[in-house]
PDB file of C-alpha atoms in Angstrom:
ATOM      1  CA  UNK S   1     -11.946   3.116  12.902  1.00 45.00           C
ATOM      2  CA  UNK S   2     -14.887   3.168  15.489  1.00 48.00           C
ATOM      3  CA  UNK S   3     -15.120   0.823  18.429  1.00 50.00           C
ATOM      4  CA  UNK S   4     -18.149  -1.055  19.757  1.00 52.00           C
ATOM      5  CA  UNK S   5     -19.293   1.719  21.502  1.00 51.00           C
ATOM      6  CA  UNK S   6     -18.689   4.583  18.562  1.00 53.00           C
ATOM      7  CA  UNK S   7     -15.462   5.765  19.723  1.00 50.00           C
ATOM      8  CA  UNK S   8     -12.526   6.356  17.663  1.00 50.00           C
ATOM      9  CA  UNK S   9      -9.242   5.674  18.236  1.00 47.00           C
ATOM     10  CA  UNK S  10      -6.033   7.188  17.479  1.00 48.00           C
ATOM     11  CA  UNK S  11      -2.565   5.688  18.439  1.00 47.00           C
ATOM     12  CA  UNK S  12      -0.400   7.648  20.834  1.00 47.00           C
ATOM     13  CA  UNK S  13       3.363   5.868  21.794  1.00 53.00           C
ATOM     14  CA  UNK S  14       2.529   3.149  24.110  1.00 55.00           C
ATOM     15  CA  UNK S  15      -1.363   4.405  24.914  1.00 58.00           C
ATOM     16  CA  UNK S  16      -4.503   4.235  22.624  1.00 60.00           C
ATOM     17  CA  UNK S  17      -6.166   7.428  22.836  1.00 61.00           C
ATOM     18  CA  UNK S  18      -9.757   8.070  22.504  1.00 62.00           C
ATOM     19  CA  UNK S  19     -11.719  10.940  21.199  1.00 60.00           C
ATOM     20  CA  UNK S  20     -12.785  12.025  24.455  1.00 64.00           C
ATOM     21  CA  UNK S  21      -9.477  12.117  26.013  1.00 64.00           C
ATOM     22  CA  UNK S  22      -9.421   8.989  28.296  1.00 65.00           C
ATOM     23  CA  UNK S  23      -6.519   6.337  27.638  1.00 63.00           C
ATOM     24  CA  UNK S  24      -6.247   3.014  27.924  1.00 62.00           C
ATOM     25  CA  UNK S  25      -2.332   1.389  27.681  1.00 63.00           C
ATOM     26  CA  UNK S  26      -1.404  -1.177  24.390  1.00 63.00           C
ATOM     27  CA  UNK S  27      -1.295  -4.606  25.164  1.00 70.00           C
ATOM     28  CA  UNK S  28       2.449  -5.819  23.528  1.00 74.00           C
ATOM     29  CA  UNK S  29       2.174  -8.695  21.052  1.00 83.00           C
ATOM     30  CA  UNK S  30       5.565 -10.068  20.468  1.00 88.00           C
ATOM     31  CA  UNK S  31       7.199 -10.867  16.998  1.00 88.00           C
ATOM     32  CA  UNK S  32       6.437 -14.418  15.720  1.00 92.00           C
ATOM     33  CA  UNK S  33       9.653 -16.124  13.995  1.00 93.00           C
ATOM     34  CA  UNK S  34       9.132 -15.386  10.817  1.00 95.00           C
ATOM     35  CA  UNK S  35       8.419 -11.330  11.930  1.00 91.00           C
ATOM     36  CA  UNK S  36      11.568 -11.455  13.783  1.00 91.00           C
ATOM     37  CA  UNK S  37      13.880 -12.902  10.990  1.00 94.00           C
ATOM     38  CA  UNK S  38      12.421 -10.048   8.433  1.00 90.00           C
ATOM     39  CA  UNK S  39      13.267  -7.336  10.845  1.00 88.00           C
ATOM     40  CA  UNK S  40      16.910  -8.407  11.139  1.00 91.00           C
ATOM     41  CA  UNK S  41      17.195  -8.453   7.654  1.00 91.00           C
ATOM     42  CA  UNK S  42      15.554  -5.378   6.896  1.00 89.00           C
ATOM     43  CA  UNK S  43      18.380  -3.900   9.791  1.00 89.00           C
ATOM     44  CA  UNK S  44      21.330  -5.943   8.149  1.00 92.00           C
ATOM     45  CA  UNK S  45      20.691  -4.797   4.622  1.00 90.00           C
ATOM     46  CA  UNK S  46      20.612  -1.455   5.843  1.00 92.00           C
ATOM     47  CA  UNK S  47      17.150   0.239   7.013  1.00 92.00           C
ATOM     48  CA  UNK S  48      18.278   3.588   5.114  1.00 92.00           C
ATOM     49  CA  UNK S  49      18.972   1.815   1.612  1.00 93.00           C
ATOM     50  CA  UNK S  50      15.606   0.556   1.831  1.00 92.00           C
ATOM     51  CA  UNK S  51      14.172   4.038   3.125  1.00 93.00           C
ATOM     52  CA  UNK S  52      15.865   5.690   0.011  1.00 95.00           C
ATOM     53  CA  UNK S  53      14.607   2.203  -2.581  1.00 94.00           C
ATOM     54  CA  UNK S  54      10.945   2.786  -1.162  1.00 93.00           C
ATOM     55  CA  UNK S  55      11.412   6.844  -2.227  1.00 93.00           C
ATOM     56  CA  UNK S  56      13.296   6.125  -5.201  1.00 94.00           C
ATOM     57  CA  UNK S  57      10.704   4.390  -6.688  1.00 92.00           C
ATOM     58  CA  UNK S  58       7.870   6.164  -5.380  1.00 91.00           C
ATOM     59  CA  UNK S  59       9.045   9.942  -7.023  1.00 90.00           C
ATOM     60  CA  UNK S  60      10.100   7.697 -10.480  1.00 90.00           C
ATOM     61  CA  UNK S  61       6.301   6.113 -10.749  1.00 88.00           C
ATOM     62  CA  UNK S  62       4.548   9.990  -9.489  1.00 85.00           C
ATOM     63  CA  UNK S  63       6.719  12.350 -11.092  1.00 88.00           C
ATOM     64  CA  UNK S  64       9.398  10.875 -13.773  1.00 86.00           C
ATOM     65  CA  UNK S  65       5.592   8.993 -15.905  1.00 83.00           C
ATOM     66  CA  UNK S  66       3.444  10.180 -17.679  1.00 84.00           C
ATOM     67  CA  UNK S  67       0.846   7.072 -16.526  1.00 80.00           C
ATOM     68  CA  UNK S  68      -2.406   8.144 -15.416  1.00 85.00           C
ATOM     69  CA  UNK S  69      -3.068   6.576 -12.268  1.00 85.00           C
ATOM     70  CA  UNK S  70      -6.478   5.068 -10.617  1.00 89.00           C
ATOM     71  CA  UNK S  71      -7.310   4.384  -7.377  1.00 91.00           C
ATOM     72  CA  UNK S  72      -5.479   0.773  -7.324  1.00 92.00           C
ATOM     73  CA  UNK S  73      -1.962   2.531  -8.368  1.00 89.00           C
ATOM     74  CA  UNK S  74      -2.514   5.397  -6.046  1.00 89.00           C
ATOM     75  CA  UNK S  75      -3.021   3.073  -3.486  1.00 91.00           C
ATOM     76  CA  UNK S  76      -0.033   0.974  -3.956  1.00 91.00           C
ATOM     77  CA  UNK S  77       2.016   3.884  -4.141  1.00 91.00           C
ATOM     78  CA  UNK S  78       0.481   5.458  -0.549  1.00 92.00           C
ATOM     79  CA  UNK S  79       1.698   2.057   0.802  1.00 93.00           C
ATOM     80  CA  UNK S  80       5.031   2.423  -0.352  1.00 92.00           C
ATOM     81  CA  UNK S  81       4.835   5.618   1.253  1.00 93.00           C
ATOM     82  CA  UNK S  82       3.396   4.188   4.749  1.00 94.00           C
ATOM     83  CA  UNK S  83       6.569   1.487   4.309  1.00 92.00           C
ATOM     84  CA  UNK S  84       9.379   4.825   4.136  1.00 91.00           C
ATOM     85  CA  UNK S  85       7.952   6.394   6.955  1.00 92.00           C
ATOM     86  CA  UNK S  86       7.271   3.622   9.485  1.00 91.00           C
ATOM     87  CA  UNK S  87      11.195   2.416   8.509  1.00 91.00           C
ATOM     88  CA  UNK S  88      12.536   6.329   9.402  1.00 91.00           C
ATOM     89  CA  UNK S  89      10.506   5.448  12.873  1.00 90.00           C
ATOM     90  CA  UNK S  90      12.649   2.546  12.922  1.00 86.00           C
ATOM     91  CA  UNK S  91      15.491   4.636  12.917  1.00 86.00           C
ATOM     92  CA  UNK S  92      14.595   7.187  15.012  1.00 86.00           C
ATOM     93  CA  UNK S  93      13.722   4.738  18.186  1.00 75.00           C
TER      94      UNK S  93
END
């Protein structure tokens, strides 16, 4: 995604990097309520059923159908994707 002034800018831990090197820290927002209460669910129900649910279903819609896919399905299953991965960050922190 470019900036105002034509930069990009790719996330780094707690910095935003820009293509030319310089970096500029992340301003914090916290959780609202309703954020908050999902989270602890998400950790009470157990963040590694849902890692394995999100893959589960994933590999049965790409591999286990013989559905063509378009753009809209491919999509929906990247997100599912994005939802695994940023749960196993979860994990790892």
């Amino acid at each position: 995604m470019r900036n105002t002034n034509g930069q990009n800018v790719c996330l780094n831990d707690s910095l935003l990097k820009t293509v030319d090197g310089s970096t500029e820290p992340k301003v914090p927002t916290p959780l609202n309520a309703s954020e908050s209460e999902f989270i602890d669910y998400i950790k009470f129900h157990g963040i590694d059923e849902f890692i394995k649910s999100l893959r589960m279903i994933h590999d049965f819609a790409l591999y286990h159908t013989d559905l063509c896919f378009d753009k809209e399905e491919k999509s929906a299953l990247f997100d599912l994707k994005i939802l695994w991965e940023g749960f196993e960050q979860i994990t790892k922190s």
